[in-house]
mmCIF file of C-alpha atoms and ligand atoms in Angstrom:
data_model
loop_
_atom_site.group_PDB
_atom_site.id
_atom_site.type_symbol
_atom_site.label_atom_id
_atom_site.label_comp_id
_atom_site.label_asym_id
_atom_site.label_seq_id
_atom_site.Cartn_x
_atom_site.Cartn_y
_atom_site.Cartn_z
ATOM 1 C CA UNK A 1 124.962 93.823 -163.112
ATOM 2 C CA UNK A 2 125.808 94.777 -159.536
ATOM 3 C CA UNK A 3 128.261 92.692 -157.832
ATOM 4 C CA UNK A 4 127.141 91.781 -153.783
ATOM 5 C CA UNK A 5 129.615 89.690 -151.325
ATOM 6 C CA UNK A 6 127.986 86.444 -149.681
ATOM 7 C CA UNK A 7 129.053 87.126 -145.864
ATOM 8 C CA UNK A 8 129.002 89.008 -142.838
ATOM 9 C CA UNK A 9 133.297 88.687 -142.412
ATOM 10 C CA UNK A 10 133.929 92.698 -142.524
ATOM 11 C CA UNK A 11 137.460 91.613 -143.832
ATOM 12 C CA UNK A 12 136.246 89.773 -146.264
ATOM 13 C CA UNK A 13 133.859 92.713 -147.321
ATOM 14 C CA UNK A 14 135.830 95.861 -147.014
ATOM 15 C CA UNK A 15 138.423 93.802 -149.279
ATOM 16 C CA UNK A 16 136.013 93.114 -152.048
ATOM 17 C CA UNK A 17 134.444 96.861 -151.764
ATOM 18 C CA UNK A 18 138.441 97.984 -151.649
ATOM 19 C CA UNK A 19 139.047 96.659 -155.678
ATOM 20 C CA UNK A 20 135.485 99.045 -156.727
ATOM 21 C CA UNK A 21 133.133 96.957 -157.607
ATOM 22 C CA UNK A 22 131.159 96.111 -155.042
ATOM 23 C CA UNK A 23 127.628 97.385 -154.711
ATOM 24 C CA UNK A 24 126.138 95.251 -151.627
ATOM 25 C CA UNK A 25 126.586 92.803 -148.481
ATOM 26 C CA UNK A 26 123.543 89.781 -148.550
ATOM 27 C CA UNK A 27 123.736 87.961 -145.679
ATOM 28 C CA UNK A 28 121.619 85.992 -143.751
ATOM 29 C CA UNK A 29 121.121 84.095 -140.116
ATOM 30 C CA UNK A 30 123.993 81.365 -141.477
ATOM 31 C CA UNK A 31 125.956 83.694 -141.803
ATOM 32 C CA UNK A 32 125.520 85.709 -139.508
ATOM 33 C CA UNK A 33 126.180 82.981 -137.032
ATOM 34 C CA UNK A 34 129.726 81.847 -138.817
ATOM 35 C CA UNK A 35 130.847 85.024 -137.326
ATOM 36 C CA UNK A 36 130.319 84.148 -134.312
ATOM 37 C CA UNK A 37 127.817 86.829 -134.234
ATOM 38 C CA UNK A 38 124.808 86.363 -131.149
ATOM 39 C CA UNK A 39 121.618 88.894 -129.053
ATOM 40 C CA UNK A 40 120.207 91.467 -130.154
ATOM 41 C CA UNK A 41 122.497 94.310 -130.343
ATOM 42 C CA UNK A 42 125.699 92.612 -131.817
ATOM 43 C CA UNK A 43 123.593 92.570 -134.629
ATOM 44 C CA UNK A 44 122.219 94.843 -135.292
ATOM 45 C CA UNK A 45 126.358 96.834 -135.069
ATOM 46 C CA UNK A 46 127.221 94.615 -137.325
ATOM 47 C CA UNK A 47 125.132 95.233 -139.275
ATOM 48 C CA UNK A 48 125.921 98.771 -139.108
ATOM 49 C CA UNK A 49 129.237 98.597 -139.187
ATOM 50 C CA UNK A 50 128.375 96.456 -142.630
ATOM 51 C CA UNK A 51 126.998 99.179 -143.995
ATOM 52 C CA UNK A 52 129.816 101.782 -142.753
ATOM 53 C CA UNK A 53 131.848 99.888 -144.715
ATOM 54 C CA UNK A 54 129.973 99.549 -148.273
ATOM 55 C CA UNK A 55 128.114 102.244 -150.930
ATOM 56 C CA UNK A 56 124.578 100.609 -149.822
ATOM 57 C CA UNK A 57 122.534 97.702 -150.775
ATOM 58 C CA UNK A 58 122.568 95.530 -147.306
ATOM 59 C CA UNK A 59 120.130 92.591 -146.456
ATOM 60 C CA UNK A 60 118.935 91.542 -143.499
ATOM 61 C CA UNK A 61 117.364 88.530 -142.711
ATOM 62 C CA UNK A 62 114.818 88.372 -140.329
ATOM 63 C CA UNK A 63 113.624 85.060 -137.432
ATOM 64 C CA UNK A 64 110.567 85.357 -137.303
ATOM 65 C CA UNK A 65 107.653 83.557 -139.505
ATOM 66 C CA UNK A 66 105.188 85.589 -138.753
ATOM 67 C CA UNK A 67 102.849 88.610 -140.054
ATOM 68 C CA UNK A 68 103.354 91.234 -137.956
ATOM 69 C CA UNK A 69 106.899 90.013 -135.944
ATOM 70 C CA UNK A 70 107.635 90.357 -139.624
ATOM 71 C CA UNK A 71 106.878 93.693 -140.335
ATOM 72 C CA UNK A 72 107.744 94.458 -136.964
ATOM 73 C CA UNK A 73 111.687 92.782 -137.645
ATOM 74 C CA UNK A 74 111.565 94.266 -140.326
ATOM 75 C CA UNK A 75 110.979 98.019 -139.095
ATOM 76 C CA UNK A 76 113.278 97.772 -136.044
ATOM 77 C CA UNK A 77 116.314 96.044 -139.141
ATOM 78 C CA UNK A 78 115.424 99.985 -141.110
ATOM 79 C CA UNK A 79 116.414 101.631 -139.218
ATOM 80 C CA UNK A 80 119.612 100.721 -137.949
ATOM 81 C CA UNK A 81 120.366 102.398 -142.042
ATOM 82 C CA UNK A 82 119.277 104.100 -145.154
ATOM 83 C CA UNK A 83 121.096 100.807 -146.634
ATOM 84 C CA UNK A 84 119.649 98.078 -145.267
ATOM 85 C CA UNK A 85 118.108 96.465 -147.279
ATOM 86 C CA UNK A 86 115.160 93.752 -145.276
ATOM 87 C CA UNK A 87 115.736 90.069 -146.030
ATOM 88 C CA UNK A 88 112.114 87.982 -146.270
ATOM 89 C CA UNK A 89 111.621 84.139 -146.748
ATOM 90 C CA UNK A 90 109.793 83.425 -149.139
ATOM 91 C CA UNK A 91 106.320 82.120 -147.168
ATOM 92 C CA UNK A 92 103.026 83.443 -147.187
ATOM 93 C CA UNK A 93 103.587 85.415 -143.437
ATOM 94 C CA UNK A 94 106.826 86.945 -146.023
ATOM 95 C CA UNK A 95 104.386 87.400 -149.141
ATOM 96 C CA UNK A 96 102.428 89.861 -146.651
ATOM 97 C CA UNK A 97 105.019 91.062 -144.884
ATOM 98 C CA UNK A 98 106.604 92.266 -148.688
ATOM 99 C CA UNK A 99 103.953 93.685 -149.627
ATOM 100 C CA UNK A 100 102.852 95.686 -146.741
ATOM 101 C CA UNK A 101 107.341 96.585 -146.109
ATOM 102 C CA UNK A 102 107.429 98.087 -149.310
ATOM 103 C CA UNK A 103 104.457 100.161 -148.966
ATOM 104 C CA UNK A 104 106.231 102.019 -146.183
ATOM 105 C CA UNK A 105 108.848 102.281 -149.126
ATOM 106 C CA UNK A 106 111.408 99.283 -147.484
ATOM 107 C CA UNK A 107 113.383 97.384 -149.777
ATOM 108 C CA UNK A 108 112.614 94.548 -149.366
ATOM 109 C CA UNK A 109 114.882 90.901 -150.990
ATOM 110 C CA UNK A 110 112.631 88.595 -151.074
ATOM 111 C CA UNK A 111 115.340 84.784 -149.962
ATOM 112 C CA UNK A 112 114.739 81.307 -150.295
ATOM 113 C CA UNK A 113 113.858 81.383 -153.920
ATOM 114 C CA UNK A 114 113.488 77.863 -155.607
ATOM 115 C CA UNK A 115 111.021 78.347 -158.686
ATOM 116 C CA UNK A 116 108.956 81.125 -160.984
ATOM 117 C CA UNK A 117 105.822 80.428 -158.915
ATOM 118 C CA UNK A 118 107.671 82.176 -156.377
ATOM 119 C CA UNK A 119 109.041 84.635 -158.481
ATOM 120 C CA UNK A 120 106.104 86.335 -159.457
ATOM 121 C CA UNK A 121 104.454 86.599 -155.812
ATOM 122 C CA UNK A 122 106.854 88.197 -154.929
ATOM 123 C CA UNK A 123 107.311 90.634 -157.772
ATOM 124 C CA UNK A 124 103.634 91.252 -156.888
ATOM 125 C CA UNK A 125 103.796 91.533 -153.935
ATOM 126 C CA UNK A 126 105.975 94.489 -154.595
ATOM 127 C CA UNK A 127 110.281 92.617 -153.043
ATOM 128 C CA UNK A 128 112.759 95.325 -154.674
ATOM 129 C CA UNK A 129 115.073 91.885 -155.728
ATOM 130 C CA UNK A 130 113.691 88.305 -155.322
ATOM 131 C CA UNK A 131 116.208 86.151 -154.675
ATOM 132 C CA UNK A 132 116.914 82.488 -156.202
ATOM 133 C CA UNK A 133 118.906 79.905 -154.518
ATOM 134 C CA UNK A 134 120.787 78.761 -157.944
ATOM 135 C CA UNK A 135 123.907 76.362 -156.101
ATOM 136 C CA UNK A 136 121.016 75.011 -153.948
ATOM 137 C CA UNK A 137 119.292 73.106 -157.031
ATOM 138 C CA UNK A 138 121.875 72.708 -158.700
ATOM 139 C CA UNK A 139 123.020 70.245 -155.940
ATOM 140 C CA UNK A 140 119.788 67.970 -157.028
ATOM 141 C CA UNK A 141 120.672 68.007 -159.822
ATOM 142 C CA UNK A 142 117.909 70.789 -160.956
ATOM 143 C CA UNK A 143 119.064 73.376 -163.313
ATOM 144 C CA UNK A 144 119.662 76.381 -161.946
ATOM 145 C CA UNK A 145 120.868 78.719 -164.336
ATOM 146 C CA UNK A 146 117.481 78.276 -165.899
ATOM 147 C CA UNK A 147 115.470 79.163 -162.903
ATOM 148 C CA UNK A 148 117.444 83.318 -163.555
ATOM 149 C CA UNK A 149 116.252 83.257 -167.550
ATOM 150 C CA UNK A 150 113.206 81.810 -166.701
ATOM 151 C CA UNK A 151 112.730 84.827 -163.916
ATOM 152 C CA UNK A 152 114.471 87.350 -165.437
ATOM 153 C CA UNK A 153 112.320 86.377 -168.990
ATOM 154 C CA UNK A 154 109.205 86.450 -167.063
ATOM 155 C CA UNK A 155 110.276 90.360 -165.506
ATOM 156 C CA UNK A 156 110.388 91.417 -169.159
ATOM 157 C CA UNK A 157 107.484 90.300 -169.385
ATOM 158 C CA UNK A 158 105.588 91.874 -167.285
ATOM 159 C CA UNK A 159 108.087 95.419 -166.980
ATOM 160 C CA UNK A 160 108.567 93.994 -163.117
ATOM 161 C CA UNK A 161 111.248 95.908 -161.608
ATOM 162 C CA UNK A 162 111.534 93.685 -159.224
ATOM 163 C CA UNK A 163 115.673 93.194 -160.148
ATOM 164 C CA UNK A 164 116.555 89.297 -160.143
ATOM 165 C CA UNK A 165 119.841 88.177 -157.814
ATOM 166 C CA UNK A 166 120.919 85.122 -158.220
ATOM 167 C CA UNK A 167 122.428 83.732 -154.830
ATOM 168 C CA UNK A 168 123.768 80.523 -153.993
ATOM 169 C CA UNK A 169 126.386 81.370 -156.910
ATOM 170 C CA UNK A 170 129.342 78.421 -156.141
ATOM 171 C CA UNK A 171 132.391 79.344 -158.167
ATOM 172 C CA UNK A 172 132.786 81.578 -161.424
ATOM 173 C CA UNK A 173 131.141 79.649 -164.078
ATOM 174 C CA UNK A 174 128.006 79.609 -161.882
ATOM 175 C CA UNK A 175 128.325 84.485 -162.392
ATOM 176 C CA UNK A 176 128.878 84.226 -166.275
ATOM 177 C CA UNK A 177 125.504 82.042 -166.954
ATOM 178 C CA UNK A 178 123.664 84.596 -164.281
ATOM 179 C CA UNK A 179 125.244 87.347 -166.427
ATOM 180 C CA UNK A 180 124.699 85.510 -170.173
ATOM 181 C CA UNK A 181 121.049 84.549 -168.982
ATOM 182 C CA UNK A 182 120.813 88.709 -167.813
ATOM 183 C CA UNK A 183 120.324 88.613 -164.488
ATOM 184 C CA UNK A 184 120.497 91.896 -162.520
ATOM 185 C CA UNK A 185 122.734 90.587 -159.924
ATOM 186 C CA UNK A 186 124.874 87.991 -158.583
ATOM 187 C CA UNK A 187 125.406 87.790 -154.608
ATOM 188 C CA UNK A 188 128.825 84.846 -154.122
ATOM 189 C CA UNK A 189 131.690 84.013 -151.708
ATOM 190 C CA UNK A 190 134.472 86.837 -151.757
ATOM 191 C CA UNK A 191 136.607 84.010 -153.150
ATOM 192 C CA UNK A 192 134.477 83.852 -156.120
ATOM 193 C CA UNK A 193 135.078 87.368 -156.961
ATOM 194 C CA UNK A 194 138.448 87.558 -156.451
ATOM 195 C CA UNK A 195 138.752 84.075 -158.792
ATOM 196 C CA UNK A 196 136.802 86.348 -161.495
ATOM 197 C CA UNK A 197 140.686 87.706 -161.681
ATOM 198 C CA UNK A 198 142.210 84.865 -162.471
ATOM 199 C CA UNK A 199 144.268 82.746 -165.063
ATOM 200 C CA UNK A 200 147.201 81.630 -166.777
ATOM 201 C CA UNK A 201 147.965 83.388 -169.693
ATOM 202 C CA UNK A 202 147.615 86.784 -167.720
ATOM 203 C CA UNK A 203 150.088 85.996 -165.491
ATOM 204 C CA UNK A 204 152.266 84.403 -168.036
ATOM 205 C CA UNK A 205 152.010 86.860 -169.963
ATOM 206 C CA UNK A 206 152.803 89.792 -167.233
ATOM 207 C CA UNK A 207 155.954 87.881 -166.427
ATOM 208 C CA UNK A 208 157.116 88.060 -170.184
ATOM 209 C CA UNK A 209 156.304 91.873 -170.547
ATOM 210 C CA UNK A 210 158.502 92.374 -167.319
ATOM 211 C CA UNK A 211 161.310 90.889 -167.834
ATOM 212 C CA UNK A 212 161.290 91.727 -171.473
ATOM 213 C CA UNK A 213 160.987 95.813 -170.175
ATOM 214 C CA UNK A 214 163.968 94.734 -167.513
ATOM 215 C CA UNK A 215 166.430 92.572 -169.664
ATOM 216 C CA UNK A 216 165.869 96.426 -172.437
ATOM 217 C CA UNK A 217 166.600 98.262 -169.459
ATOM 218 C CA UNK A 218 169.931 96.554 -168.601
ATOM 219 C CA UNK A 219 171.064 97.405 -172.342
ATOM 220 C CA UNK A 220 170.720 100.095 -172.217
ATOM 221 C CA UNK A 221 171.549 101.217 -169.045
ATOM 222 C CA UNK A 222 175.167 98.402 -169.468
ATOM 223 C CA UNK A 223 178.533 100.351 -170.663
ATOM 224 C CA UNK A 224 179.152 100.155 -173.955
ATOM 225 C CA UNK A 225 182.585 98.116 -175.113
HETATM 226 O O1 G3P B 1 122.484 84.591 -149.140
HETATM 227 C C1 G3P B 1 122.310 82.995 -148.926
HETATM 228 C C2 G3P B 1 122.390 81.959 -150.249
HETATM 229 O O2 G3P B 1 123.258 83.142 -150.970
HETATM 230 C C3 G3P B 1 122.645 80.682 -149.156
HETATM 231 O O3 G3P B 1 124.080 79.653 -150.419
HETATM 232 O O4 G3P B 1 125.442 78.420 -150.533
HETATM 233 O O5 G3P B 1 124.918 78.982 -148.488
HETATM 234 O O6 G3P B 1 123.633 78.246 -150.907
HETATM 235 P P1 G3P B 1 124.421 78.542 -150.087
#
């Protein structure tokens, strides 16, 4: 299972990369705006900085919504670095763009996917990744993990190579549920990845081990008599 981090914050990306478990980064226009990155040159420079911080798989989303503009923007984004995966929304011109860009050897992540039918279209068009947003489905009282499971099952039925990239992950249980149903990738905020570390029994057990070691060491070095 691949771990992507869902942020445009360089410090968070570098911290996750430093942990040694990161396989990629996903961004979107909202996450870029959150970092205050605007203007084409700044945006390109920021994507380049992200690419230089990780091994591969940096999703950069197009802003255009018309086919010709989407493919030009996609080609331009792909030129920033070989690690770029062009993120394309699940709309009619988006499906055409996925087909075109994929045929040109450009990896595409189809985003804003909320149904199995949309995921099927993305795979048929040749997307490298499909991004169902499980958290946003949960927000409207729809079972996000069931959709992930359904897409994994459909792709297995037909041997589609498109990887299921579970997005809009809000907490560690989402991540674990995705792992249980066989999602290829999860993308999550830094705090979700870091939260995987936590268990009170680990903290309690380590404190006990260290205390016992200290006691034994003190006993061994204490003067006899
Ligand atoms: O990057 C797409 C997705 O992960 C967004 O998540 O939390 O804004 O629904 P969220």
